[in-house]
CSV table of C-alpha atoms in Angstrom, one decimal:
chain,number,residue,atom,x,y,z
U,9,MET,CA,11.0,-21.9,-6.6
U,10,LYS,CA,13.6,-20.8,-9.1
U,11,ARG,CA,16.3,-18.3,-8.4
U,12,HIS,CA,17.7,-15.6,-10.7
U,13,GLU,CA,19.8,-12.8,-9.1
U,14,CYS,CA,18.9,-9.6,-10.9
U,15,PRO,CA,21.3,-6.7,-10.9
U,16,VAL,CA,20.9,-3.5,-9.0
U,17,VAL,CA,21.4,-0.7,-11.6
U,18,PHE,CA,20.9,2.3,-9.4
U,19,ALA,CA,21.0,3.0,-5.6
U,20,THR,CA,20.3,6.2,-3.7
U,21,HIS,CA,22.9,7.2,-1.1
U,22,GLY,CA,23.7,9.7,1.6
U,23,PRO,CA,23.7,12.2,2.9
U,24,GLY,CA,20.4,11.2,4.5
U,25,ASN,CA,18.0,8.3,4.3
U,26,HIS,CA,16.0,8.0,1.1
U,27,PHE,CA,12.6,6.1,0.8
U,28,PHE,CA,9.6,6.2,-1.4
U,29,GLY,CA,6.8,4.5,0.5
U,30,TYR,CA,4.1,2.1,-0.7
U,31,TYR,CA,4.0,-0.3,-3.6
U,32,ASP,CA,0.9,1.0,-5.4
U,33,LYS,CA,2.6,3.7,-7.5
U,34,SER,CA,5.9,4.0,-9.4
U,35,PRO,CA,8.6,6.5,-8.2
U,36,LEU,CA,10.1,6.4,-11.7
U,37,SER,CA,9.1,8.9,-14.3
U,38,ARG,CA,7.8,7.7,-17.7
U,39,SER,CA,11.2,8.4,-19.3
U,40,GLY,CA,12.8,6.2,-16.7
U,41,ARG,CA,15.5,8.8,-15.9
U,42,ARG,CA,14.0,10.5,-12.7
U,43,LEU,CA,13.4,8.7,-9.4
U,44,LEU,CA,11.2,10.3,-6.8
U,45,SER,CA,12.2,10.0,-3.2
U,46,HIS,CA,11.8,11.4,0.3
U,47,ARG,CA,15.0,12.4,2.0
U,48,ALA,CA,15.2,12.2,5.9
U,49,ALA,CA,18.2,13.8,7.4
U,50,PHE,CA,17.5,12.2,10.8
U,51,GLU,CA,17.6,8.7,12.3
U,52,TRP,CA,15.1,6.4,10.6
U,53,LYS,CA,14.7,3.8,13.4
U,54,ARG,CA,11.9,5.6,15.2
U,55,MET,CA,8.3,6.7,14.6
U,56,PRO,CA,7.6,10.1,12.9
U,57,LEU,CA,7.3,13.2,15.1
U,58,SER,CA,5.2,16.3,14.5
U,59,THR,CA,8.3,18.4,14.3
U,60,ASP,CA,9.9,16.2,11.6
U,61,GLU,CA,10.6,17.9,8.2
U,62,VAL,CA,11.2,15.5,5.3
U,63,GLU,CA,12.5,16.7,2.0
U,64,VAL,CA,10.9,15.6,-1.2
U,65,GLY,CA,12.7,15.5,-4.6
U,66,TYR,CA,14.0,13.3,-7.3
U,67,TRP,CA,17.2,11.7,-8.5
U,68,ASP,CA,18.6,12.2,-12.0
U,69,MET,CA,19.8,8.6,-12.3
U,70,ASP,CA,21.9,9.2,-15.4
U,71,ALA,CA,23.9,11.9,-13.5
U,72,ASP,CA,23.5,10.4,-10.0
U,73,VAL,CA,22.4,13.8,-8.7
U,74,TYR,CA,19.6,14.5,-6.3
U,75,HIS,CA,17.3,17.5,-6.8
U,76,ALA,CA,15.3,18.9,-3.9
U,77,VAL,CA,11.8,20.1,-4.8
U,78,GLY,CA,10.1,20.8,-1.5
U,79,SER,CA,9.5,19.5,2.0
U,80,THR,CA,6.7,18.1,4.1
U,81,HIS,CA,5.5,17.6,7.7
U,82,ALA,CA,3.0,15.0,6.7
U,83,TYR,CA,4.6,11.6,6.2
U,84,ASN,CA,4.9,8.1,7.6
U,85,TRP,CA,7.5,5.4,6.9
U,86,GLN,CA,5.2,3.0,5.1
U,87,GLN,CA,3.6,5.3,2.6
U,88,GLY,CA,5.6,8.5,2.8
U,89,ALA,CA,3.7,11.7,1.9
U,90,GLN,CA,1.9,9.9,-1.0
U,91,LEU,CA,4.6,11.5,-3.3
U,92,GLN,CA,3.8,10.6,-6.9
U,93,TRP,CA,4.1,11.6,-10.5
U,94,LEU,CA,1.0,13.1,-12.0
U,95,PRO,CA,-0.6,11.7,-15.1
U,96,PRO,CA,-0.9,11.9,-18.0
U,97,ASP,CA,2.8,12.4,-18.7
U,98,PHE,CA,4.3,11.2,-15.4
U,99,GLU,CA,7.2,13.5,-16.0
U,100,SER,CA,6.6,17.2,-15.5
U,101,ARG,CA,4.4,17.4,-12.3
U,102,ILE,CA,4.4,15.8,-8.9
U,103,VAL,CA,2.0,15.8,-5.9
U,104,PHE,CA,2.7,15.1,-2.3
U,105,ASN,CA,0.9,15.7,1.1
U,106,ASP,CA,1.9,18.3,3.7
U,107,ARG,CA,0.6,19.9,6.9
U,108,GLU,CA,-0.5,23.5,6.9
U,109,GLY,CA,-1.6,24.8,10.3
U,110,GLU,CA,-4.2,22.5,11.7
U,111,ARG,CA,-5.0,20.6,8.5
U,112,PHE,CA,-3.4,18.3,6.0
U,113,VAL,CA,-3.2,19.5,2.4
U,114,ALA,CA,-1.6,18.4,-0.9
U,115,ARG,CA,1.0,20.3,-3.0
U,116,ILE,CA,1.3,20.1,-6.8
U,117,VAL,CA,4.7,21.1,-8.1
U,118,ASP,CA,5.4,21.9,-11.8
U,119,LEU,CA,9.0,20.8,-12.3
U,120,VAL,CA,9.2,22.9,-15.5
U,121,SER,CA,8.0,26.2,-14.2
U,122,GLY,CA,8.7,25.7,-10.5
U,123,ASP,CA,5.2,26.7,-9.6
U,124,THR,CA,3.5,25.2,-6.5
U,125,ARG,CA,-0.2,24.9,-6.0
U,126,THR,CA,-1.9,23.9,-2.7
U,127,LEU,CA,-5.0,21.7,-2.6
U,128,PRO,CA,-7.3,21.7,0.5
U,129,PHE,CA,-7.2,17.9,1.1
U,130,PRO,CA,-4.4,15.2,1.1
U,131,VAL,CA,-4.4,12.9,-1.9
U,132,TYR,CA,-4.1,9.1,-1.8
U,133,THR,CA,-4.5,7.6,-5.3
U,134,VAL,CA,-4.7,9.7,-8.5
U,135,ASN,CA,-6.9,8.7,-11.4
U,136,PRO,CA,-4.8,7.8,-14.5
U,137,ASP,CA,-6.5,10.7,-16.3
U,138,GLY,CA,-4.8,13.1,-13.9
U,139,LEU,CA,-8.0,15.0,-13.2
U,140,SER,CA,-9.1,13.7,-9.8
U,141,ALA,CA,-7.9,11.8,-6.8
U,142,ILE,CA,-9.5,9.5,-4.2
U,143,CYS,CA,-8.5,10.6,-0.7
U,144,VAL,CA,-8.6,8.9,2.7
U,145,ASN,CA,-9.2,10.7,6.0
U,146,TYR,CA,-5.7,11.0,7.6
U,147,GLU,CA,-7.2,12.6,10.7
U,148,ARG,CA,-9.3,9.5,11.2
U,149,LEU,CA,-6.3,7.2,10.7
U,150,ALA,CA,-4.7,8.8,13.7
U,151,PHE,CA,-7.3,7.0,15.8
U,152,THR,CA,-7.6,3.8,13.8
U,153,HIS,CA,-4.3,2.9,12.1
U,154,PRO,CA,-1.2,4.4,13.8
U,155,GLY,CA,1.8,4.1,11.5
U,156,TYR,CA,-0.2,5.0,8.4
U,157,ASP,CA,-1.4,8.3,9.7
U,158,TYR,CA,0.3,11.7,9.9
U,159,GLN,CA,1.5,13.6,13.0
U,160,GLY,CA,0.6,17.1,14.1
U,161,VAL,CA,-3.2,17.2,13.8
U,162,VAL,CA,-5.4,15.6,16.5
U,163,ASN,CA,-9.0,16.3,15.8
U,164,PRO,CA,-11.4,14.6,18.3
U,165,ARG,CA,-14.2,14.9,15.8
U,166,TRP,CA,-12.8,11.8,14.1
U,167,ASP,CA,-12.5,9.6,17.2
U,168,GLY,CA,-15.2,7.0,18.1
U,169,PRO,CA,-16.8,4.1,16.3
U,170,LEU,CA,-18.3,5.8,13.3
U,171,PRO,CA,-17.9,9.6,13.1
U,172,GLU,CA,-20.4,11.4,10.9
U,173,GLY,CA,-19.0,12.4,7.6
U,174,ASP,CA,-16.1,9.9,7.5
U,175,GLY,CA,-15.2,7.8,4.5
U,176,LEU,CA,-13.5,8.2,1.1
U,177,PHE,CA,-13.4,11.5,-0.7
U,178,ARG,CA,-13.0,12.5,-4.3
U,179,MET,CA,-11.0,15.7,-5.0
U,180,ASP,CA,-10.9,17.6,-8.3
U,181,LEU,CA,-7.2,18.4,-8.9
U,182,ALA,CA,-8.0,21.5,-11.0
U,183,THR,CA,-10.5,23.2,-8.6
U,184,GLY,CA,-9.7,21.6,-5.3
U,185,ASP,CA,-13.4,20.7,-4.8
U,186,VAL,CA,-13.8,17.8,-2.4
U,187,ALA,CA,-16.8,15.5,-2.0
U,188,LEU,CA,-17.5,12.5,0.2
U,189,VAL,CA,-18.2,9.7,-2.3
U,190,VAL,CA,-18.0,6.6,-0.1
U,191,PRO,CA,-19.5,7.2,3.4
U,192,SER,CA,-18.3,4.7,6.0
U,193,ALA,CA,-21.8,4.7,7.5
U,194,GLU,CA,-23.2,3.3,4.2
U,195,LEU,CA,-20.7,0.4,4.2
U,196,VAL,CA,-21.7,-0.5,7.7
U,197,GLU,CA,-25.3,-0.9,6.5
U,198,PHE,CA,-24.1,-3.2,3.7
U,199,ALA,CA,-24.4,-6.9,4.7
U,200,PRO,CA,-23.9,-6.0,8.4
U,201,ILE,CA,-22.4,-8.6,10.8
U,202,ALA,CA,-22.4,-8.8,14.6
U,203,SER,CA,-18.8,-7.8,15.1
U,204,MET,CA,-19.4,-4.3,13.5
U,205,ALA,CA,-21.4,-3.2,16.6
U,206,GLY,CA,-19.4,-0.7,18.6
U,207,ALA,CA,-16.2,-1.2,16.6
U,208,LYS,CA,-14.1,1.6,15.1
U,209,HIS,CA,-14.6,1.5,11.3
U,210,TYR,CA,-12.3,3.1,8.7
U,211,LEU,CA,-11.6,3.0,5.0
U,212,GLU,CA,-8.1,2.9,3.4
U,213,HIS,CA,-5.8,1.5,0.7
U,214,ALA,CA,-7.7,2.9,-2.2
U,215,MET,CA,-6.4,2.0,-5.7
U,216,TYR,CA,-7.6,2.9,-9.2
U,217,ASN,CA,-7.7,0.3,-11.9
U,218,SER,CA,-5.6,0.7,-15.1
U,219,ASP,CA,-8.2,2.8,-17.0
U,220,GLY,CA,-9.5,4.8,-14.1
U,221,SER,CA,-13.0,3.6,-14.4
U,222,ARG,CA,-13.1,1.9,-11.0
U,223,PHE,CA,-11.2,1.8,-7.7
U,224,CYS,CA,-10.9,-0.7,-4.9
U,225,PHE,CA,-10.5,-0.1,-1.2
U,226,LEU,CA,-10.7,-1.8,2.2
U,227,HIS,CA,-13.4,-1.4,4.9
U,228,ARG,CA,-11.8,-2.4,8.2
U,229,TRP,CA,-12.8,-2.5,11.9
U,230,GLY,CA,-11.4,-3.9,15.1
U,231,LEU,CA,-12.5,-7.2,16.6
U,232,PRO,CA,-12.8,-8.2,20.3
U,233,ASP,CA,-10.0,-10.8,19.8
U,234,GLY,CA,-7.6,-7.9,19.0
U,235,GLY,CA,-7.6,-8.6,15.3
U,236,ILE,CA,-8.9,-6.6,12.3
U,237,TYR,CA,-11.8,-7.6,10.1
U,238,ALA,CA,-11.4,-6.4,6.5
U,239,ARG,CA,-13.7,-6.4,3.4
U,240,LEU,CA,-12.5,-5.6,-0.1
U,241,PHE,CA,-14.8,-3.3,-2.1
U,242,THR,CA,-14.8,-1.8,-5.6
U,243,ALA,CA,-16.6,1.2,-6.9
U,244,ASP,CA,-17.0,3.4,-10.0
U,245,ALA,CA,-14.7,6.5,-10.1
U,246,ASP,CA,-17.5,8.6,-8.6
U,247,GLY,CA,-18.0,6.2,-5.7
U,248,THR,CA,-21.2,4.6,-7.0
U,249,GLN,CA,-21.9,1.0,-8.1
U,250,ARG,CA,-20.1,-0.5,-5.1
U,251,ARG,CA,-19.4,-4.2,-5.0
U,252,CYS,CA,-18.0,-6.3,-2.1
U,253,LEU,CA,-15.6,-8.7,-3.8
U,254,LEU,CA,-14.4,-10.4,-0.6
U,255,ASP,CA,-15.9,-10.7,2.9
U,256,SER,CA,-13.8,-13.4,4.4
U,257,GLY,CA,-12.4,-11.0,7.1
U,258,SER,CA,-8.7,-11.1,6.0
U,259,VAL,CA,-7.4,-9.1,3.1
U,260,SER,CA,-4.1,-7.3,3.3
U,261,HIS,CA,-2.4,-6.3,0.0
U,262,PHE,CA,-3.7,-6.3,-3.5
U,263,GLY,CA,-3.2,-5.1,-7.1
U,264,TRP,CA,-5.2,-4.6,-10.2
U,265,ARG,CA,-4.5,-7.0,-13.1
U,266,GLY,CA,-5.8,-4.8,-15.8
U,267,PRO,CA,-9.2,-3.0,-15.4
U,268,LYS,CA,-11.3,-6.0,-14.3
U,269,GLN,CA,-9.3,-8.3,-12.1
U,270,ILE,CA,-7.6,-8.0,-8.7
U,271,SER,CA,-5.0,-10.2,-7.1
U,272,ALA,CA,-5.0,-10.1,-3.3
U,273,TRP,CA,-3.3,-11.8,-0.4
U,274,ALA,CA,-6.4,-12.9,1.4
U,275,ARG,CA,-8.4,-15.6,3.2
U,276,PRO,CA,-10.8,-17.6,1.1
U,277,PRO,CA,-14.3,-18.0,2.5
U,278,SER,CA,-14.1,-20.7,5.2
U,279,ALA,CA,-15.4,-21.9,8.5
U,280,LEU,CA,-12.7,-19.8,10.4
U,281,ALA,CA,-13.8,-16.7,8.5
U,282,GLY,CA,-17.4,-17.5,9.5
U,283,LEU,CA,-16.4,-17.6,13.1
U,284,ARG,CA,-14.7,-14.2,12.9
U,285,ARG,CA,-17.9,-12.8,11.6
U,286,SER,CA,-19.6,-13.6,14.8
U,287,ARG,CA,-18.9,-11.2,17.7
U,288,LEU,CA,-19.7,-13.9,20.3
U,289,ALA,CA,-17.4,-16.6,18.7
U,290,SER,CA,-14.7,-14.0,18.2
U,291,ARG,CA,-14.7,-13.0,21.8
U,292,TRP,CA,-15.1,-16.4,23.6
U,293,LEU,CA,-13.8,-19.0,21.1
U,294,LEU,CA,-11.1,-17.5,19.0
U,295,ARG,CA,-9.6,-15.1,21.5
U,296,PRO,CA,-8.3,-17.8,23.9
U,297,LEU,CA,-6.6,-19.5,21.0
U,298,LEU,CA,-4.7,-16.4,19.8
U,299,PRO,CA,-1.5,-17.0,21.9
U,300,LEU,CA,-1.1,-20.5,20.5
U,301,TYR,CA,-1.8,-19.3,16.9
U,302,ARG,CA,0.7,-16.4,17.2
U,303,ALA,CA,3.4,-18.7,18.7
U,304,ILE,CA,3.1,-21.0,15.7
U,305,THR,CA,2.8,-18.3,13.1
U,306,ASP,CA,5.5,-16.1,14.4
U,307,ALA,CA,7.9,-19.0,13.8
U,308,ALA,CA,6.9,-19.8,10.3
U,309,SER,CA,4.8,-17.9,7.8
U,310,LEU,CA,4.1,-21.1,5.9
U,311,GLU,CA,2.3,-22.5,9.0
U,312,ARG,CA,0.1,-19.4,9.1
U,313,GLY,CA,-1.0,-20.1,5.5
U,314,ARG,CA,-1.7,-23.7,6.3
U,315,LEU,CA,-3.8,-22.9,9.3
U,316,THR,CA,-5.8,-20.1,7.8
U,317,GLY,CA,-5.7,-20.9,4.0
U,318,ASP,CA,-4.3,-17.4,3.3
U,319,THR,CA,-2.9,-17.2,-0.2
U,320,TYR,CA,-3.0,-15.1,-3.3
U,321,LEU,CA,-6.5,-15.0,-4.7
U,322,LEU,CA,-7.7,-13.7,-8.1
U,323,LEU,CA,-10.9,-11.7,-7.9
U,324,ASP,CA,-13.0,-10.8,-10.9
U,325,ASP,CA,-14.7,-7.4,-10.4
U,326,ALA,CA,-17.3,-7.9,-13.2
U,327,GLU,CA,-18.3,-11.5,-12.4
U,328,GLY,CA,-17.7,-11.4,-8.6
U,329,SER,CA,-15.8,-14.7,-8.8
U,330,VAL,CA,-13.0,-15.8,-6.4
U,331,ALA,CA,-10.3,-18.2,-7.4
U,332,THR,CA,-6.9,-19.3,-6.2
U,333,LEU,CA,-4.3,-17.4,-8.2
U,334,ALA,CA,-1.6,-20.1,-8.3
U,335,PRO,CA,-2.9,-23.4,-7.0
U,336,GLY,CA,0.4,-25.2,-7.4
U,337,VAL,CA,2.5,-22.5,-5.6
U,338,ARG,CA,3.3,-22.5,-1.9
U,339,TRP,CA,3.9,-18.9,-1.2
U,340,PRO,CA,6.3,-18.2,1.6
U,341,ASP,CA,4.4,-15.2,3.0
U,342,ASP,CA,2.1,-12.3,2.5
U,343,GLY,CA,3.4,-9.7,0.1
U,344,HIS,CA,2.8,-6.5,-1.8
U,345,CYS,CA,1.7,-7.5,-5.3
U,346,SER,CA,1.4,-5.6,-8.5
U,347,TRP,CA,1.3,-6.6,-12.2
U,348,ARG,CA,3.6,-5.6,-15.0
U,349,PRO,CA,2.2,-2.6,-16.8
U,350,GLY,CA,0.0,-3.7,-19.7
U,351,ASP,CA,1.0,-7.4,-19.1
U,352,PRO,CA,-1.2,-9.9,-17.3
U,353,ARG,CA,1.6,-12.5,-17.2
U,354,TRP,CA,4.0,-11.2,-14.6
U,355,MET,CA,3.2,-10.4,-11.0
U,356,LEU,CA,5.8,-8.7,-8.8
U,357,THR,CA,5.7,-9.3,-5.0
U,358,ASP,CA,7.8,-9.6,-1.9
U,359,THR,CA,7.7,-11.1,1.6
U,360,TYR,CA,8.1,-10.0,5.1
U,361,GLU,CA,11.2,-11.1,6.9
U,362,ASP,CA,12.0,-14.8,7.2
U,363,ALA,CA,13.6,-16.6,10.2
U,364,GLU,CA,16.9,-15.2,9.1
U,365,PHE,CA,15.5,-11.7,8.8
U,366,ARG,CA,15.7,-11.6,5.0
U,367,ARG,CA,13.0,-10.2,2.8
U,368,HIS,CA,12.5,-12.0,-0.6
U,369,LEU,CA,11.8,-10.2,-3.9
U,370,LEU,CA,9.7,-12.4,-6.2
U,371,LEU,CA,8.3,-12.6,-9.8
U,372,TYR,CA,5.4,-14.8,-10.6
U,373,ASP,CA,4.9,-16.1,-14.2
U,374,HIS,CA,1.2,-16.6,-14.5
U,375,ASP,CA,1.5,-18.5,-17.8
U,376,ALA,CA,4.0,-21.0,-16.4
U,377,GLY,CA,2.7,-21.1,-12.9
U,378,GLU,CA,6.2,-20.5,-11.5
U,379,VAL,CA,7.8,-18.2,-9.0
U,380,THR,CA,11.3,-16.8,-9.4
U,381,GLU,CA,13.2,-15.3,-6.5
U,382,ILE,CA,15.2,-12.3,-7.9
U,383,GLY,CA,16.7,-11.0,-4.7
U,384,ARG,CA,17.1,-11.3,-0.9
U,385,PHE,CA,17.6,-8.4,1.4
U,386,TYR,CA,18.5,-8.4,5.1
U,387,SER,CA,16.1,-6.5,7.4
U,388,VAL,CA,17.3,-4.9,10.6
U,389,ARG,CA,16.0,-7.2,13.3
U,390,GLU,CA,14.8,-4.6,15.9
U,391,THR,CA,12.8,-2.8,13.3
U,392,CYS,CA,10.8,-5.7,11.8
U,393,ASP,CA,7.7,-5.6,13.8
U,394,THR,CA,7.4,-1.8,14.1
U,395,GLY,CA,5.8,1.1,12.3
U,396,PHE,CA,9.2,2.1,11.0
U,397,ARG,CA,10.0,-1.3,9.5
U,398,CYS,CA,11.4,-1.1,6.0
U,399,ASP,CA,9.3,-3.3,3.7
U,400,LEU,CA,10.6,-3.7,0.2
U,401,HIS,CA,7.3,-2.5,-1.3
U,402,PRO,CA,8.4,-3.3,-4.9
U,403,ARG,CA,7.1,-1.1,-7.8
U,404,TRP,CA,7.4,-1.5,-11.5
U,405,ASP,CA,8.7,1.2,-13.8
U,406,HIS,CA,6.5,2.3,-16.7
U,407,SER,CA,8.4,0.0,-19.2
U,408,GLY,CA,8.1,-3.1,-17.1
U,409,GLY,CA,11.8,-3.8,-17.3
U,410,ARG,CA,12.9,-2.5,-13.9
U,411,VAL,CA,11.5,-2.5,-10.4
U,412,CYS,CA,12.3,-0.2,-7.4
U,413,ILE,CA,12.4,-1.2,-3.7
U,414,ASP,CA,13.1,0.4,-0.4
U,415,SER,CA,15.6,-1.5,1.8
U,416,SER,CA,17.5,-1.3,5.0
U,417,HIS,CA,20.0,-4.1,4.3
U,418,ARG,CA,22.9,-1.9,4.9
U,419,GLY,CA,21.8,-1.6,8.5
U,420,ASP,CA,22.3,2.0,9.3
U,421,GLU,CA,20.8,3.4,6.1
U,422,ARG,CA,17.3,3.3,4.5
U,423,GLN,CA,17.8,3.6,0.8
U,424,MET,CA,16.1,2.9,-2.6
U,425,TYR,CA,17.3,0.4,-5.2
U,426,VAL,CA,16.4,0.0,-8.9
U,427,VAL,CA,16.7,-3.6,-10.1
U,428,ASP,CA,16.8,-4.7,-13.7
U,429,VAL,CA,14.4,-7.6,-14.3
U,430,SER,CA,14.5,-7.7,-18.1
U,431,GLU,CA,16.4,-11.0,-18.2
U,432,VAL,CA,13.5,-12.7,-16.4
U,433,VAL,CA,10.5,-11.0,-18.0
U,434,GLY,CA,12.0,-11.3,-21.5
U,435,ASP,CA,12.5,-7.6,-22.5
């Protein structure tokens, strides 16, 4: 692995902690001048509370000035309030989620006029045409994925293995009309396996491709061994024409490489994956081995990859093919991957903390088959294995010359950093 220390060209600062959230959307406006962020005026080393109020706004990076736009009571540390620029200009309007009474909603703010409009459902991923969004059920996530849910609404309707009416929803951003387009119950009927019975099923991590024609998402459920089984699906923008691209049981993070390919940190089809598909084998064969597996893998991420075969895979949505992305590369760990806008050559990713509690920022050159480390960032030890950990979650700007990360390497602060990568990618 090569090393090239890329310079930080902008950093948020106090008062307050600043963070963006996930890696699947850019906090930078198309002009590259404005940087979206959440501002928390309270201690970040704890889980969200229903009484928390987080400010949303943007930084004018040229002037180093923060502008508040609104506030939200619906956030988490990993994905924020799904704060994002709205297409097609990625400059004049933003959207973020909020809580209103006993429901979660979305707010669209026009930065030019100052007008705010409320939509009846929280957004997740917005189509590149700016007309609609795919939405997850945050009330369901309260029962299935703590740390990625929102506080303040506990609706028992969404508890249980497979609540009626759960799934992914599509919302018209002009009218606010909401429709269930991917029912969870239909996915359970698709190539069912024994471990599905009685498990809690949920759908999340939806992501549109570059032209908005299709989106991908995860179908997950809990296993008797304490683990999670995951399948990666794609679908047309209206939720039809669904395809299961990977059913090995382990898929974590992924990113579209143009409109037809997906890179994903995942487990290739294998004998171990086959055992996890069996409820009996999962309970009686794999569960007793978990303490040994975790003891080994907690000490070294590379050992985890050797035992399971987990690596970056390249999936073709049209052909259904699965291949190893970089056969000659020994990746240090799972990461949050995305491809340079309009460029199938460069993949950006990161790692979780290593033995010295450093997170690594990486660029992969697909043409050369080489990885370059462009930064290392200390991670506060006591936060690493928590729902308030600070992953780097790297994201490209629209030009492909800069990336933005969240980091806690200062120890007492959680801030955002913009890194110039032009010397590596060639622009």
